[in-house]
XYZ file of C-alpha atoms in Angstrom:
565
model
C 94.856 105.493 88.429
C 98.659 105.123 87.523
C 97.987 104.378 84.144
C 95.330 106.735 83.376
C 97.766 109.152 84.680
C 100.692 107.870 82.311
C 98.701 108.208 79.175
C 97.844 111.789 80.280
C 100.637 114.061 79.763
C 103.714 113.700 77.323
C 106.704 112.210 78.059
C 109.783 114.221 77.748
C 112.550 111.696 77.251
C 110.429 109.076 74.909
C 108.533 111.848 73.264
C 104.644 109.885 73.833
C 102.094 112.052 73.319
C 99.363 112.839 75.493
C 96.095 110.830 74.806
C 92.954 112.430 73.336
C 90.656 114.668 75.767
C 87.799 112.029 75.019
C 90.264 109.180 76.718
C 92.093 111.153 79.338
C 90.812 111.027 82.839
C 90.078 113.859 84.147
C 91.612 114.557 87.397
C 93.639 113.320 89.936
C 91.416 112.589 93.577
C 89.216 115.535 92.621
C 91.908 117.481 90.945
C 92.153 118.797 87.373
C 95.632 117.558 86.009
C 95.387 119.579 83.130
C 95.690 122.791 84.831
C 98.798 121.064 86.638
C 100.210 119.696 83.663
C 100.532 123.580 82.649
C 102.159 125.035 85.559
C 105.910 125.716 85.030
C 106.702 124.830 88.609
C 107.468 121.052 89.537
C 104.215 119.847 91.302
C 104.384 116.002 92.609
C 100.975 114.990 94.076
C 101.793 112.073 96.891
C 99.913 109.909 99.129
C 100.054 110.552 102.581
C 103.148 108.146 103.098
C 105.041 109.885 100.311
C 104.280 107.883 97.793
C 104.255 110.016 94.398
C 100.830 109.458 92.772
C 101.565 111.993 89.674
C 104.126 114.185 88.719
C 103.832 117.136 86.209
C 105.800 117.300 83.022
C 108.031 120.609 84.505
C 109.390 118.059 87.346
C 110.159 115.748 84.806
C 112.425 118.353 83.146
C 113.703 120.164 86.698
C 115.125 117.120 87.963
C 115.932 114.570 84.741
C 113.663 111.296 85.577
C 110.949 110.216 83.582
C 107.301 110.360 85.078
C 107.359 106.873 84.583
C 110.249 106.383 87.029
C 108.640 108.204 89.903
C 105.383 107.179 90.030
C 104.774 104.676 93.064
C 108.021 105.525 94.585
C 108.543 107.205 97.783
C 109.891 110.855 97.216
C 112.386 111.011 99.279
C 113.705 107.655 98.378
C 113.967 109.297 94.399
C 115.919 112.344 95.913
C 117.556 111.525 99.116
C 120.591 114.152 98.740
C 117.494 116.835 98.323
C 114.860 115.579 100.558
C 117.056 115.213 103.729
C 115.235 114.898 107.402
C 113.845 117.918 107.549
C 111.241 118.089 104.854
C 110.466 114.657 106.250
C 109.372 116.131 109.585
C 107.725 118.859 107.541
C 105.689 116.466 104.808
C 104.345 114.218 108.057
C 103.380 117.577 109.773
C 101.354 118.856 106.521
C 100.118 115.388 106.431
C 98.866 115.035 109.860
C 97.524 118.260 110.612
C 96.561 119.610 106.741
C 98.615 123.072 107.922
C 100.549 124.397 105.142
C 104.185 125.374 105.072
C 106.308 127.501 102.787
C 110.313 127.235 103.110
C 113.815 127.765 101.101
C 115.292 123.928 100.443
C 119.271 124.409 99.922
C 120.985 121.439 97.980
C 124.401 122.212 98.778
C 126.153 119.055 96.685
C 124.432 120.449 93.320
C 124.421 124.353 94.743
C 120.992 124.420 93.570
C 117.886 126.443 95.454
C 114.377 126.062 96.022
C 111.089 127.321 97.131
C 108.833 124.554 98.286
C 105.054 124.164 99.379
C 103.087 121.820 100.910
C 99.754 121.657 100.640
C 96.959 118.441 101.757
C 94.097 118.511 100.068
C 91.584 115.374 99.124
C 93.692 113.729 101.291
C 96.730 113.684 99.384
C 99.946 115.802 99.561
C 100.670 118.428 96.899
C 104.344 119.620 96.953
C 105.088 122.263 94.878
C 108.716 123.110 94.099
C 110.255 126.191 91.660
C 113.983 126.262 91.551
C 115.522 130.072 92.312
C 119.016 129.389 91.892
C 118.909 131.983 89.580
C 117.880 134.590 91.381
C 120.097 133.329 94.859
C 123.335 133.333 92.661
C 122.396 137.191 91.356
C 121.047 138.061 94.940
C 125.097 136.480 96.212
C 126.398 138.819 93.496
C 124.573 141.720 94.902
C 125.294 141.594 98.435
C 129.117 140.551 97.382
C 128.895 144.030 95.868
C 127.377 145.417 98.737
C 130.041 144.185 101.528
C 132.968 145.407 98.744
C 130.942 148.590 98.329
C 130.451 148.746 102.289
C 134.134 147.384 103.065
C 135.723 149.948 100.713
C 134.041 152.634 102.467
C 135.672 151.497 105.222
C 138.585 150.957 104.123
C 138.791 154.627 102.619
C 137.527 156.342 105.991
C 140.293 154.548 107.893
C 143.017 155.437 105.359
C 141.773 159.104 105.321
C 142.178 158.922 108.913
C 145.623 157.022 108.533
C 146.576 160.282 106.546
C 145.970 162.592 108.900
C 147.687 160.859 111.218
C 150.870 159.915 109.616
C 150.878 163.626 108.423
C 150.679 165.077 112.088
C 154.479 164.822 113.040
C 157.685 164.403 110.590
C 159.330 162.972 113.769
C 159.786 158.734 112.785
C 159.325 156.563 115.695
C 156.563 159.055 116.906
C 154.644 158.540 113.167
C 154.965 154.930 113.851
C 153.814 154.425 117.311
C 150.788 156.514 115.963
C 150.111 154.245 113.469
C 150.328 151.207 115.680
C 147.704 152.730 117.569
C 145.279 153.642 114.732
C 145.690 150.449 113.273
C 144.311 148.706 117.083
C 141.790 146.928 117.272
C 140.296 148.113 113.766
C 142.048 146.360 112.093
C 144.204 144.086 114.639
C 144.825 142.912 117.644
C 148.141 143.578 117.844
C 150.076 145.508 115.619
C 154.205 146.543 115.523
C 156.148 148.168 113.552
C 160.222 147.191 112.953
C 163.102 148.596 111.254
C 166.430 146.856 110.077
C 168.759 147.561 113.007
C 172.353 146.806 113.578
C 174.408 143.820 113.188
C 171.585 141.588 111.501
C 168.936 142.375 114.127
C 165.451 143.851 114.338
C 164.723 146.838 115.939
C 161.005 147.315 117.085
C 159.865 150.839 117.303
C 156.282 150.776 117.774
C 153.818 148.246 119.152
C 150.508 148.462 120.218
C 147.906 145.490 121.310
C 144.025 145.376 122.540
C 144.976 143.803 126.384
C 148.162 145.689 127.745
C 149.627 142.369 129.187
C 150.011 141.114 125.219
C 152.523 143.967 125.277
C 154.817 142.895 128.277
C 154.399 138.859 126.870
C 155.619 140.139 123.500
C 157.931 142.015 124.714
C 159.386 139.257 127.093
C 158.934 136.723 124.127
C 161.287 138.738 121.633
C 164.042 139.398 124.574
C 164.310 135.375 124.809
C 164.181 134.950 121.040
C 164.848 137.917 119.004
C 164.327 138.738 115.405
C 166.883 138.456 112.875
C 166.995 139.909 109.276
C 168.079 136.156 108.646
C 164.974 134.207 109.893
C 163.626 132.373 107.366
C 160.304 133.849 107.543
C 158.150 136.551 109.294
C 159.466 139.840 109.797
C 163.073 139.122 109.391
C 161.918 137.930 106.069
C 159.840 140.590 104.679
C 162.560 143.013 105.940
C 165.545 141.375 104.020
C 163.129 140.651 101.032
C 160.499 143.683 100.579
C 157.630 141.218 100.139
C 154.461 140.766 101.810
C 153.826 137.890 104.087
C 150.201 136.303 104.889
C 149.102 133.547 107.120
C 145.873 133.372 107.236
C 145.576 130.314 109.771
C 148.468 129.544 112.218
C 148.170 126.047 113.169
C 149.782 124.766 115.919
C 150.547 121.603 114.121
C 152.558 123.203 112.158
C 154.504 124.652 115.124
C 154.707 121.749 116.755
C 156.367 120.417 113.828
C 158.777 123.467 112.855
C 159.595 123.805 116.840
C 159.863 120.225 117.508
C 163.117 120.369 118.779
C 162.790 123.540 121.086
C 159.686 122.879 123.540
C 160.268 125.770 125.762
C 160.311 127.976 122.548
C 156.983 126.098 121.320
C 155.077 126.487 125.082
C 156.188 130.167 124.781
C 154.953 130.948 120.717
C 151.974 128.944 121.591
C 151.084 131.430 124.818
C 151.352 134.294 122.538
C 148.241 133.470 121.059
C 148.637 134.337 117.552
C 145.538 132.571 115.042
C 146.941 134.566 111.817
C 149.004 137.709 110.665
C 149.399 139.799 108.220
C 153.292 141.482 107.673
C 153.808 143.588 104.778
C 157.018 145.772 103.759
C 157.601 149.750 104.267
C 159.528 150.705 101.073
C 160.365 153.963 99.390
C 161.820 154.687 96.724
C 162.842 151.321 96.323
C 164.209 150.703 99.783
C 162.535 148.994 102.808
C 162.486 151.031 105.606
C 160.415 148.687 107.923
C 157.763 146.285 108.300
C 154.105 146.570 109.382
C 153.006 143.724 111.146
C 148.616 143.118 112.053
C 148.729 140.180 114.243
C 144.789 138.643 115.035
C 144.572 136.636 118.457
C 140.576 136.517 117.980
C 139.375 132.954 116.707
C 136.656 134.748 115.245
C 138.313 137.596 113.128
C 139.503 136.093 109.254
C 141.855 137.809 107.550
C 141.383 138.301 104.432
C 143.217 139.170 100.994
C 140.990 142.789 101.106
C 142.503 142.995 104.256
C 146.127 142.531 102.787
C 145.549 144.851 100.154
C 144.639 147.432 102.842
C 147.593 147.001 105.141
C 149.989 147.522 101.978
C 148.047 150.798 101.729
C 148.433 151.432 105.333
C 152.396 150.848 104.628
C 152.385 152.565 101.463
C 151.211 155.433 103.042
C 153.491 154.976 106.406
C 156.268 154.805 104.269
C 155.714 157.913 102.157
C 155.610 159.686 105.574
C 158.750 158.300 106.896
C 160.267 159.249 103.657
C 159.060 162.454 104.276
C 160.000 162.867 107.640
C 163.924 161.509 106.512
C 164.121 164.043 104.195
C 163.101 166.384 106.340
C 165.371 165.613 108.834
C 168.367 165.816 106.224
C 167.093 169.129 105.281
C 167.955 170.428 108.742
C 171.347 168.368 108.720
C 171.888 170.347 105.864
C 170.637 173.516 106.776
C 173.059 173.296 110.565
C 176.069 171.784 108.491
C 175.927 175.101 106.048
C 175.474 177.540 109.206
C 178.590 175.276 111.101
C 180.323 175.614 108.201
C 179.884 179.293 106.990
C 180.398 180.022 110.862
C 183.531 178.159 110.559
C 184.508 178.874 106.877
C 184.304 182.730 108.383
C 186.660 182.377 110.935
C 189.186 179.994 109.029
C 189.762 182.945 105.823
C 189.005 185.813 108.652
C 192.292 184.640 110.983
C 194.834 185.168 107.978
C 193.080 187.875 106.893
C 194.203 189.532 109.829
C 197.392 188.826 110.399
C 198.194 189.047 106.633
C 196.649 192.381 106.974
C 198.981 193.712 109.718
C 201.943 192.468 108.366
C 201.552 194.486 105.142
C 200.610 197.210 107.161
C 203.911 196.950 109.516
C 205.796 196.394 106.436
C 203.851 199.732 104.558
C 205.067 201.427 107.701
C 208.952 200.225 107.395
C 209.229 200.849 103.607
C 207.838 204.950 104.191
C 209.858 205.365 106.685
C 212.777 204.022 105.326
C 214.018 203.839 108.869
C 218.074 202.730 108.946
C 216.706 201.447 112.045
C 215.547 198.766 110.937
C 216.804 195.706 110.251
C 216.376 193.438 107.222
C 215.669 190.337 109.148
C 213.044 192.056 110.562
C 211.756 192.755 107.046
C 212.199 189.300 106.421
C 210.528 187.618 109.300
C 207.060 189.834 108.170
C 207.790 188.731 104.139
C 207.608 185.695 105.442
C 204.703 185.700 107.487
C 202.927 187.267 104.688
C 203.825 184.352 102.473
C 202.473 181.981 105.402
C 198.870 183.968 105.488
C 199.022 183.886 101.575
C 199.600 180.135 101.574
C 196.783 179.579 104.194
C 194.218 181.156 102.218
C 195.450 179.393 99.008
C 194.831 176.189 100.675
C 191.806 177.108 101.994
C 190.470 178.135 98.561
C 191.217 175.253 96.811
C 189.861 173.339 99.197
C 186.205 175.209 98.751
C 187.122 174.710 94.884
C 187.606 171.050 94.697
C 184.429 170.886 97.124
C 182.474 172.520 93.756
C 184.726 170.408 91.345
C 183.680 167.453 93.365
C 180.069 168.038 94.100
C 179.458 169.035 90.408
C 180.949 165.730 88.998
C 184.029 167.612 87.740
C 187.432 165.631 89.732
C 189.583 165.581 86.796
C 192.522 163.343 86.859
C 196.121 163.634 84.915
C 197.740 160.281 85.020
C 201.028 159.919 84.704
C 203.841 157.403 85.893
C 204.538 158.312 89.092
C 206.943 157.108 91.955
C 205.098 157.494 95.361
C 208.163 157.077 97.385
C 210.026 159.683 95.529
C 206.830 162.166 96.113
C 207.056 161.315 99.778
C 210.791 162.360 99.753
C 209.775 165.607 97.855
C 206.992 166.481 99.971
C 208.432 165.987 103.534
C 210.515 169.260 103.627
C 207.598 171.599 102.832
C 206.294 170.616 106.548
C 209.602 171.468 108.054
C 208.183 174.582 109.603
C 204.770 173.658 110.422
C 206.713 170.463 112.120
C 208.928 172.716 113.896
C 206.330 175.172 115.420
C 204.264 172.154 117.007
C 207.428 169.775 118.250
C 206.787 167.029 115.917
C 209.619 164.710 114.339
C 208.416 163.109 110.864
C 209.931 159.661 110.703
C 210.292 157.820 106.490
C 210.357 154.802 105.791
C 210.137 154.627 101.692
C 213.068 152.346 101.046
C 212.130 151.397 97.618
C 210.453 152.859 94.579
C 206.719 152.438 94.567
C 205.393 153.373 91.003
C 202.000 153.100 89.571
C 199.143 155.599 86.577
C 198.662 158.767 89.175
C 197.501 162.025 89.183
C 200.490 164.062 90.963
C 198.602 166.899 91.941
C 195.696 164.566 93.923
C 198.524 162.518 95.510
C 199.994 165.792 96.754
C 197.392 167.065 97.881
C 196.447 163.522 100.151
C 199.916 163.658 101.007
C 198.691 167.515 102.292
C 195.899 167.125 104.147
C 197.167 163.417 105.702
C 200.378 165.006 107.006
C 198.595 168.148 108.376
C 195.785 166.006 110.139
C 198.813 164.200 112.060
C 200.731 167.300 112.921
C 197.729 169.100 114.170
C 196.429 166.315 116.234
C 199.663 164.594 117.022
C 200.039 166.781 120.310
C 204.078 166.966 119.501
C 204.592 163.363 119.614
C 206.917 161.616 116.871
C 204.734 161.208 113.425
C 205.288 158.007 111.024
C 205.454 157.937 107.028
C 205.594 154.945 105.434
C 205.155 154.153 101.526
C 205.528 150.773 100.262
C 204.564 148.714 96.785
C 203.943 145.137 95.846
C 203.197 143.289 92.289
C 199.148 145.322 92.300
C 199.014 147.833 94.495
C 201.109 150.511 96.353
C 200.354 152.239 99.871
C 200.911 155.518 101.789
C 201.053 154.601 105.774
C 200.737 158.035 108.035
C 200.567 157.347 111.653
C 200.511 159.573 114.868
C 200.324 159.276 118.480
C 198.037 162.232 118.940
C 194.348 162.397 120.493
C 192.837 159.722 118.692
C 189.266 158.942 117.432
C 186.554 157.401 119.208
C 184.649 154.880 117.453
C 181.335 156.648 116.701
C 183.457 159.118 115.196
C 185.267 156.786 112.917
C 181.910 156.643 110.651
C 181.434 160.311 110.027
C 185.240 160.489 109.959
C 184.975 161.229 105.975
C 181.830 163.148 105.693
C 181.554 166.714 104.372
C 182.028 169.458 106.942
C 182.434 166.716 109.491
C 184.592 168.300 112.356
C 185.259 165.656 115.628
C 187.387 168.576 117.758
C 186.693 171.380 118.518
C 186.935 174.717 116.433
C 188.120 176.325 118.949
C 191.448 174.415 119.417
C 191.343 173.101 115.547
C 191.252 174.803 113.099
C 190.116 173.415 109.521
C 187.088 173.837 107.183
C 185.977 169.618 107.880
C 186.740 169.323 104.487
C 190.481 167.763 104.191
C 189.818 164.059 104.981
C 186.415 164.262 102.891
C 188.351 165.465 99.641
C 190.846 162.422 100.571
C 188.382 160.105 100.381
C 187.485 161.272 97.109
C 190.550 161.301 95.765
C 191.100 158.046 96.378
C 188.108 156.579 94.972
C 188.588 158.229 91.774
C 191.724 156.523 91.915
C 190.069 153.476 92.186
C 191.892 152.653 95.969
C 190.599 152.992 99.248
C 191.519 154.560 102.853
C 191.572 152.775 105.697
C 191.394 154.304 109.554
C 192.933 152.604 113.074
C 192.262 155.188 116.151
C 191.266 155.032 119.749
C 191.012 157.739 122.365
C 194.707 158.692 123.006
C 196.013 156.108 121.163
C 197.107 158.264 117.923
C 195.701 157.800 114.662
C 196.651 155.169 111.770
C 195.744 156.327 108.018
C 196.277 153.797 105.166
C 195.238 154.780 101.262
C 195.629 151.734 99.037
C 195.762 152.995 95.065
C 195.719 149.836 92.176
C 199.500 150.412 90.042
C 197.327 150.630 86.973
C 193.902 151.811 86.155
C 191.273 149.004 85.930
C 190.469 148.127 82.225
């Protein structure tokens, strides 16, 4: 029978023909093998130990070995990797009981398909076999499609939601803690939210977790060991750097090894819980504002890179908000600091006003008069006064001037060579008077000549507004002036022994329309020490403060001799 059947179909790999109708037998144990010979699915016709009896010409071709090669061999001897245990159990069954099965055959080493049958008949075993890794591979690429489609949908509902959200308050931490919230458990099971905070730390804002003990273990963890914009990785990482950070498997192996030599720290990370996280920046504009952190204690849950893409959209979003609510927040800085400062800027031009405007009045009244009465000193004293008010409102003006100068990009300098000890000399008389009226003594000390490429008019007007500052605030007490040079760089030293600054106030100490006392015992438009400040950094120098609460008040300006090249 095997060699009837070899002379009856064509050999694909040695190209024999098929023998003559007249000579071919017909059939195989009852069975027409010309009809099989024609099928396009692999049929193998096997005893009922597996032994293969025939094999059509499309098996030859499906699987690479000649007819010749198969016949009298046991089937799942020829294809062990394909044939595995179970098709075994399921040949003997169709064997022994003549039931026939239909089932999917996976071979995963050549990622290759099949639908097989088993059918007894004549008491032989017919297994038919047609390959569909065709149709699985297009079927993969369909339901890939499908989850995208599905997880996009998703993805979009949640960030629609996210939107609504983050666009509910323009308040910061509350935007945050909302978010935290949203983002738990949909797409976490724990999720924070930190900001760069002082001195090289991390400041968390917002957390939120699926069990409400993670929170007080998190929180305990992070008191023990805190975060620091230095770590080498995590969120102190992706704060100093602005780039997204993914671990998709956290194995303790790994934190055995990196914690090696801190057990109690490795016990403690290893009790958190964390299998994987996902920490991705909050920038605007070019400028982190914080980090978004998904953290997945679920051995189940895989992240993803979809679900990195999503949480920088999550961020994206967050941080366009924060923006927002910054700017916002500014807006009504701004909006207070112009009604302080119109308030202010009212009652600063108003005051001279006044008593400019009955001095000419009292003096209208002498001159009409022209009472013998009255004395010229008396005359005098109210020319002067006028001349007071008049220089009060001068300085005021200029100083809402140079604001608009400055602001508008327009601080002109005229350099010249200039000796700031001799301007020192020349400008200590003109607060002889205003020294007088509040018991102050003005101490020099500008023994040599201290020359350098200034702008007079700037340096007298630091000089100005340095020297008032100390008179006003020095509460009567003596007041220091020192000016000094060496081979780079000269130096204007005012000190006084006056009130003092605290040290929150020392930061907004230069700021526009920044006043630390009180209006109503100081007067001033908060603009003197701010147009300092710019003075000096168009001179290329800088100003340095000293204060504490009733400790006085130490101002240094540093100016380069010559301009930088």
């Amino acid at each position: 029978m095997a060699r009837t059947l070899t002379n009856s179909v064509e050999h694909p790999l040695t190209g024999q023909g098929p023998a003559s109708a007249d000579s071919r037998e017909p059939d195989v144990a009852g069975i027409d093998t010309v009809l099989l010979d024609q099928l396009p699915e692999s049929v193998a016709v096997c005893s009922a130990d597996a032994v293969c009896l025939y094999v059509n010409p499309a098996m030859e071709r499906a699987f690479g070995r000649s007819r010749l090669d198969q016949l009298g061999r046991v089937l799942w001897e020829l294809y062990p990797d394909m044939l595995g245990a179970t098709f075994q159990e399921r040949f003997r069954r169709v064997a022994a009981t003549g039931v026939a099965e239909e089932f999917e055959c996976h071979v995963a080493q050549r990622e290759r398909w099949f639908v097989k049958r088993l059918l007894r008949g004549h008491g032989r075993v017919y297994v038919f076999s047609r390959e569909i890794t065709a149709e699985k591979k297009q079927e993969a690429t369909l339901r890939g499609l499908y989850d995208e489609t599905r997880r996009a949908q998703r993805h979009a509902a949640f960030l629609a939601q996210a939107s609504e959200v983050l666009a509910s308050s323009l308040e910061q931490e509350q935007i945050l803690q909302r978010m935290a919230h949203l983002a738990v458990p949909t797409l976490a099971d724990g999720c924070c939210v930190d900001i760069p905070g002082p001195d090289g730390q991390v400041r968390r804002i917002a957390m939120a977790c699926v069990r409400p003990d993670q929170v007080e273990l998190t929180q305990a963890f992070h008191a023990r060991y805190p975060l620091r914009m230095d770590d080498a990785g995590g969120i102190g990482r992706v704060l100093r750097v602005g780039v997204t950070e993914f671990v998709p498997e956290l194995q303790p192996a790994l934190l055995e090894q990196a914690l090696a030599g801190d057990p109690e720290r490795l016990q403690a990370t290893l009790a958190l819980g964390v299998k994987s996280y996902i920490s991705v920046p909050l920038i605007s504009r070019g400028r982190v504002l914080g980090a978004l952190t998904l953290v997945n204690t679920d051995a189940v849950r895989r992240y993803t890179q979809a679900d990195v893409r999503l949480a920088e959209d999550l961020a994206r979003r967050a941080a366009a908000s924060l923006d927002n609510g910054r700017l916002y927040m500014e807006a009504q800085d701004a909006v207070r600091a112009r009604d302080t400062f119109l308030s202010v800027a009212s009652h600063e031009l108003n005051t001279p006003l006044t008593s400019l405007t009955l001095n000419v009045q009292a003096l209208r009244r002498d001159l009409e008069s022209r009472s013998a009465a009255t004395p010229p000193e008396a005359l005098g004293a109210k020319v002067v006064a006028v001349q007071r008010q008049l220089s009060r409102l001068s300085s005021l003006v200029r100083e809402l001037l140079d604001v608009s100068r400055i602001t508008a990009g327009r601080l002109r300098l005229e350099r010249e060579e200039l000796d700031l000890a001799a301007l020192a000399r020349e400008m200590v008389p003109r607060f002889s008077e205003d020294l007088s009226r509040a018991g102050c003594e003005l101490r020099l000390d500008a023994p040599g000549p201290a020359t350098g490429s200034w702008d007079r008019l700037r340096l007298e007007q630091v000089f100005q507004n340095l020297l008032s500052n100390a008179i006003k605030y020095g509460r009567g007490r003596p007041i220091e002036l020192r000016v000094g040079a060496d081979a780079e760089r000269a130096w204007l030293v005012v000190r006084d022994e006056g009130v003092g600054i605290p040290p929150e106030g020392q930061a907004r100490l230069f700021q526009r329309f920044e006043r630390l006392a009180s209006e109503r015992h100081y007067g001033g438009l908060g603009l003197g020490l701010w147009i300092v400040k710019q003075i000096v950094d168009a001179l290329e120098g800088r100003i340095l403060v000293e204060s504490a609460p009733g400790r006085g008040s130490t101002f240094t300006v540093e100016l380069p001799r010559q301009k930088a090249r």
